XYZ file of N, CA and C in Angstrom:
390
model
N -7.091 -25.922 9.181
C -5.758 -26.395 9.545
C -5.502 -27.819 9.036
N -6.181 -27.994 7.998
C -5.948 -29.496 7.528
C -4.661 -29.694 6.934
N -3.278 -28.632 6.688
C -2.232 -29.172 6.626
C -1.204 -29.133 7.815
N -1.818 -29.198 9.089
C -0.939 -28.775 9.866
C -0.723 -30.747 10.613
N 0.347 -31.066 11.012
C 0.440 -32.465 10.933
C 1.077 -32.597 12.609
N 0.947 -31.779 13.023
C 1.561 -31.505 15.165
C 0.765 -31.980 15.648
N -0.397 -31.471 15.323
C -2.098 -30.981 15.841
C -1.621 -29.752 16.423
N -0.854 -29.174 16.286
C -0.720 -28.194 17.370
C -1.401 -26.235 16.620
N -1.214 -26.733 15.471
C -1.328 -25.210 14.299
C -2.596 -24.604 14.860
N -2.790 -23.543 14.424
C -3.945 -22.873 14.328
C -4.172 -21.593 12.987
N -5.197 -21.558 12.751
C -5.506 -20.760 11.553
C -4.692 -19.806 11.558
N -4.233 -19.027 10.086
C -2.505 -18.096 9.881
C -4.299 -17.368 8.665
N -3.661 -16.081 8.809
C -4.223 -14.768 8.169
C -4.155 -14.954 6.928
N -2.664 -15.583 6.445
C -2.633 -16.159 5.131
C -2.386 -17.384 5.152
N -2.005 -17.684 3.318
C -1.938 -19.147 3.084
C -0.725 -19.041 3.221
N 0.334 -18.119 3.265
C 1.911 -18.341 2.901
C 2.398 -18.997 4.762
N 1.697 -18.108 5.563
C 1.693 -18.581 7.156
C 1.033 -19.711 7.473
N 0.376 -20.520 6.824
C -0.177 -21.738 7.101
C 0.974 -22.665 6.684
N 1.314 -23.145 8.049
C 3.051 -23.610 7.769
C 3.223 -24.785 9.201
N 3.088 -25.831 9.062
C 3.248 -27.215 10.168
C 4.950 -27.131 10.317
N 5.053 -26.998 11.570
C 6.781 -27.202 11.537
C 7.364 -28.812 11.509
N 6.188 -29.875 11.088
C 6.201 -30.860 10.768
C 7.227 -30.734 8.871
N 6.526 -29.421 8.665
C 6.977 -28.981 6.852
C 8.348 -28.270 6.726
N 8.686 -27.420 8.235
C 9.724 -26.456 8.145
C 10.970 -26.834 8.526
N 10.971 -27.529 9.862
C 11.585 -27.410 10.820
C 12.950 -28.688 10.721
N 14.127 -29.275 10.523
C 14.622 -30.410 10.352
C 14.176 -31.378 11.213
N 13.679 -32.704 11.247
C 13.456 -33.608 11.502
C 14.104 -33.863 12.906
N 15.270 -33.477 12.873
C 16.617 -34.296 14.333
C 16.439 -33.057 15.515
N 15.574 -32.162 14.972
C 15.275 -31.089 15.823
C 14.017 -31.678 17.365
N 13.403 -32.454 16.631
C 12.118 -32.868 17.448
C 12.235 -33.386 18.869
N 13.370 -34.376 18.449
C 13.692 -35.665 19.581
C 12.590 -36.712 19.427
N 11.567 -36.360 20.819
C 10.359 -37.224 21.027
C 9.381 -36.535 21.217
N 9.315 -35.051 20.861
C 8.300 -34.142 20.635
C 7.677 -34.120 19.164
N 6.425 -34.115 19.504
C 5.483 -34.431 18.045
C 5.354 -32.637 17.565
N 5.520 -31.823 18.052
C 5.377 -30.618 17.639
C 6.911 -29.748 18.397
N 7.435 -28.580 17.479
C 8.457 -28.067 18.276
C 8.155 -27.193 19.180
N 6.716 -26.974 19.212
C 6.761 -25.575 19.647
C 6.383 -26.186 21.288
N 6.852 -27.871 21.653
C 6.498 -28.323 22.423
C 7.648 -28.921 23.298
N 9.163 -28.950 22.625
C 10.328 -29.234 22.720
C 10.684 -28.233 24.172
N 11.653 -28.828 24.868
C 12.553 -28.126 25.813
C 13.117 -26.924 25.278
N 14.155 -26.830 24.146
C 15.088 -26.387 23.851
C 13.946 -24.867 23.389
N 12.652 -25.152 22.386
C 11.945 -24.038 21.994
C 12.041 -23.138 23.213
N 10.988 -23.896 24.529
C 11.107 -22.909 25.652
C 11.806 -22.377 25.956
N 12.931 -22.671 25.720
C 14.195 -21.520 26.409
C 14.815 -21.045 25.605
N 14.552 -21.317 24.433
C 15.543 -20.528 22.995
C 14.570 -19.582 22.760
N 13.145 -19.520 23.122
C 12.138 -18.681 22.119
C 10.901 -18.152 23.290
N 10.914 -18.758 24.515
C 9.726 -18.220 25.348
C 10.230 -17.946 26.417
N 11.742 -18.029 26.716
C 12.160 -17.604 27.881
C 13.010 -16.169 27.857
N 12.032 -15.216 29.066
C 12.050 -13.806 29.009
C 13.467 -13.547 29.218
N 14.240 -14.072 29.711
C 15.765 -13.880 29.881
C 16.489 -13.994 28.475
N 16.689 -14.676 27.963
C 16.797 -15.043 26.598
C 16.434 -14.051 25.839
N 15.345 -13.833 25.647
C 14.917 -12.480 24.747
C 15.144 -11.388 24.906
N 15.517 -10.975 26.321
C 15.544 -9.845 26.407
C 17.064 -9.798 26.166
N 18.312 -10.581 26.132
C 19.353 -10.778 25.883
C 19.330 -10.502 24.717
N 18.754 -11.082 23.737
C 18.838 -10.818 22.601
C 18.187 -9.755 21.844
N 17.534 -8.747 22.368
C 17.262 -7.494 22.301
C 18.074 -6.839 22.726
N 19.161 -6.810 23.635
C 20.371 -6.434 23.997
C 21.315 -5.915 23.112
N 21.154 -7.491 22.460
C 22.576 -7.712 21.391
C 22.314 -7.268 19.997
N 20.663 -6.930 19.806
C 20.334 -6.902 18.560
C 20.357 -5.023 18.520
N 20.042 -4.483 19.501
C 20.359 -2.954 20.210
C 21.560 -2.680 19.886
N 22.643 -3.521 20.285
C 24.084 -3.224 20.276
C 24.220 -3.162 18.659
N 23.614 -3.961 17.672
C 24.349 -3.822 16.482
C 23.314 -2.764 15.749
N 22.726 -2.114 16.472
C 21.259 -1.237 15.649
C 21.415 0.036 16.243
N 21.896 -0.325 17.687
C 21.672 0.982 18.287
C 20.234 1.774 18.663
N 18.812 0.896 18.686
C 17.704 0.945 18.862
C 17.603 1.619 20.531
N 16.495 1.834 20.497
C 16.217 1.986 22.044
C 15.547 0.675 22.191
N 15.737 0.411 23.791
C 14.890 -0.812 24.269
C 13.790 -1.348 25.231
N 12.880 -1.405 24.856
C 11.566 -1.391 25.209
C 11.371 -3.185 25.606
N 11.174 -3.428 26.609
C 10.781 -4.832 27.042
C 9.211 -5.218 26.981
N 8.829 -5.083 26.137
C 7.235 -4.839 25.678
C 7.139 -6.421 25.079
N 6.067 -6.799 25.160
C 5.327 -8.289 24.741
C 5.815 -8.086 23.259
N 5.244 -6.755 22.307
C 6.099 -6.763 21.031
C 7.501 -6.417 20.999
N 8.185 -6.294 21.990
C 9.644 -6.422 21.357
C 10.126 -7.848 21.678
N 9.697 -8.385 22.859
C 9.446 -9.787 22.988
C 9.103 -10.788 22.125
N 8.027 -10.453 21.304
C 7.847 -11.406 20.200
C 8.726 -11.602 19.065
N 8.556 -10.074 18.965
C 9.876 -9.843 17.732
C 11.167 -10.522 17.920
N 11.687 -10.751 19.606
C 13.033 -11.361 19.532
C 13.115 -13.037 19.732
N 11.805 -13.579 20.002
C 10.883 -14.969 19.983
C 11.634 -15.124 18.414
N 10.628 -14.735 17.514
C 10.704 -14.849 15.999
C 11.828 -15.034 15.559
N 13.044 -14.138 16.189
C 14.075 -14.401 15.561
C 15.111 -15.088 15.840
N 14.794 -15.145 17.206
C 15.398 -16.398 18.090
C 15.254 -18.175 17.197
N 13.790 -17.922 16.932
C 13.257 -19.140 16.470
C 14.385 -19.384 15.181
N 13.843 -18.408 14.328
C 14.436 -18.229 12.536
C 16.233 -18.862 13.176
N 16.629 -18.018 14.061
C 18.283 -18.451 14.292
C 18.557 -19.882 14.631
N 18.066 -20.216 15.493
C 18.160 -21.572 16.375
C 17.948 -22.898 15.177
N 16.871 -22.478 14.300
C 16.520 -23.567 13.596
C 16.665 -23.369 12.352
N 17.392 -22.270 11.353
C 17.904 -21.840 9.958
C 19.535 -21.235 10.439
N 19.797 -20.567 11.357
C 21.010 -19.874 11.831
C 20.650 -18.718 11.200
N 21.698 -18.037 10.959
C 21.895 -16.911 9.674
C 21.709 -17.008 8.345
N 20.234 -16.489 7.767
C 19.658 -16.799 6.681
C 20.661 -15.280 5.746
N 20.553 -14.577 6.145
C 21.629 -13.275 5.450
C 20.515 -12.363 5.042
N 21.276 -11.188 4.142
C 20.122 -10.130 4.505
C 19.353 -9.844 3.224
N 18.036 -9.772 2.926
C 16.979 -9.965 2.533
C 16.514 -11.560 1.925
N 16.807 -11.898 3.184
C 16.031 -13.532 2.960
C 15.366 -13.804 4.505
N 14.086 -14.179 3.972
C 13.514 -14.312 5.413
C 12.406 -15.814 5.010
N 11.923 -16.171 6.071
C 12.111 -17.825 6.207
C 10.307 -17.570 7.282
N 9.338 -18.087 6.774
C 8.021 -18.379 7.503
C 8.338 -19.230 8.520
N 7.363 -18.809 9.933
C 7.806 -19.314 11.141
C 6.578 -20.348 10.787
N 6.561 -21.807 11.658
C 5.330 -22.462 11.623
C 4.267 -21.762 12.783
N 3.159 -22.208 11.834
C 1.885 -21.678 12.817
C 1.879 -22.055 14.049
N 2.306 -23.433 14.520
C 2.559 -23.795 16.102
C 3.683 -23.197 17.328
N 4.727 -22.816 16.228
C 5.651 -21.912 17.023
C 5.212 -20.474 17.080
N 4.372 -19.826 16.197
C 3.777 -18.672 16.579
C 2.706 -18.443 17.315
N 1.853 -19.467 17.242
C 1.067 -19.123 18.393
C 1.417 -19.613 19.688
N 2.744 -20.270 20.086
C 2.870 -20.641 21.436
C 3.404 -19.465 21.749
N 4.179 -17.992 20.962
C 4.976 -17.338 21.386
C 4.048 -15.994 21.818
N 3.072 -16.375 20.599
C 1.824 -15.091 20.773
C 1.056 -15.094 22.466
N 0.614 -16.675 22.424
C 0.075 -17.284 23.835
C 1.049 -16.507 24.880
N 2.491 -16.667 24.934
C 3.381 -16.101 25.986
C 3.176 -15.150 26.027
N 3.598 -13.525 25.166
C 3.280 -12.193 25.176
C 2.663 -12.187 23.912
N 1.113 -11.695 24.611
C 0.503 -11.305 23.870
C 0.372 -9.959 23.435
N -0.538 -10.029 22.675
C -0.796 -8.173 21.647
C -1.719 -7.935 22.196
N -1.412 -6.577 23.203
C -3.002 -6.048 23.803
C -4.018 -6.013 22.998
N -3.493 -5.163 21.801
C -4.811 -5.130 20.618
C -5.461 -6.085 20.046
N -4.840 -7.276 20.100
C -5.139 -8.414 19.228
C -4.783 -8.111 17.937
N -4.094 -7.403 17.452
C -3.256 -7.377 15.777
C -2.279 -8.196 15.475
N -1.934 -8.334 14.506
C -0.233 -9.076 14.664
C -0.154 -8.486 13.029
N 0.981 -8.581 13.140
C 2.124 -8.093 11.628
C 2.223 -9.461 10.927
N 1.316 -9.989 9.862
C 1.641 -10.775 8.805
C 2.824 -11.680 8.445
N 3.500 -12.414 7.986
C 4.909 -12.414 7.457
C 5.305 -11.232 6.720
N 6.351 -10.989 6.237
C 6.087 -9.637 5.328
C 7.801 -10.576 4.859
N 7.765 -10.240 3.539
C 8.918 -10.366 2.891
C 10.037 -9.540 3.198
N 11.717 -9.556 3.072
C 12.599 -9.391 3.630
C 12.686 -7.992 3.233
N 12.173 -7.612 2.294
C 12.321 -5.991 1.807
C 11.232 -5.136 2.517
N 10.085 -5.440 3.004
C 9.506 -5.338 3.987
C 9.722 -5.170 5.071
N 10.288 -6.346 5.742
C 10.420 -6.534 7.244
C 11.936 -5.330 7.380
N 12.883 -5.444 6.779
C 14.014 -3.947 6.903
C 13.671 -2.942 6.568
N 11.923 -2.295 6.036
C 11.336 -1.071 6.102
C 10.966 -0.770 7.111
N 10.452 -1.782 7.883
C 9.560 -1.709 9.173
C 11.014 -1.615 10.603
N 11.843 -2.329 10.176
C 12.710 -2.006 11.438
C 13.199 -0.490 11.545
């Protein structure tokens, strides 16, 4: 983790996920937090179960999915909560690496029984898998 500059990172599966939100994230986002994934606003934009499950709601409504309140549909709406809050609407097949400190605070919240996790996967990817 020698490029991670929070202290907060932890080892990513790849090099493309080895990502300091010190590198990602805009600067005016922080306040007086040395890492985001340590900020007020993260907790409740990205780890709070109300929130997510809202936005599994809304993301249902435009998909028409069924909805499962599972740690992975949870994460999944973490992730994109995050990507929104701090890129907005990137559009469709463009997708944007989360930092390693915001993913593992979200992993820490709901975790993966199995201990697996899904990679980054590029935008032509990630709309195969949905």
């Amino acid at each position: 983790t020698y490029w991670c500059r929070c202290n907060a990172c932890r080892p990513m599966t790849t090099y493309e996920e080895s990502l300091c939100c010190k590198d990602e994230v805009p600067h005016d986002f922080f306040g007086e937090t040395t890492c985001i994934a340590e900020h007020m606003d993260f907790q409740t934009v990205c780890l709070n179960v109300t929130v997510l499950k809202t936005t599994l709601n809304m993301l249902n409504n435009l998909r028409g999915n069924t909805i499962v309140y599972e740690n992975e549909s949870l994460r999944y709406a973490a992730y994109r909560q995050f990507t929104w809050w701090v890129h907005n609407r990137l559009g469709k097949g463009i997708n944007r690496v989360i930092p390693s400190c915001a993913i593992w605070a979200i992993r820490d919240k709901y975790p993966n029984e199995s201990n697996t996790s899904i990679p980054f996967l590029e935008a032509r990817e990630e709309e195969n898998r949905l």
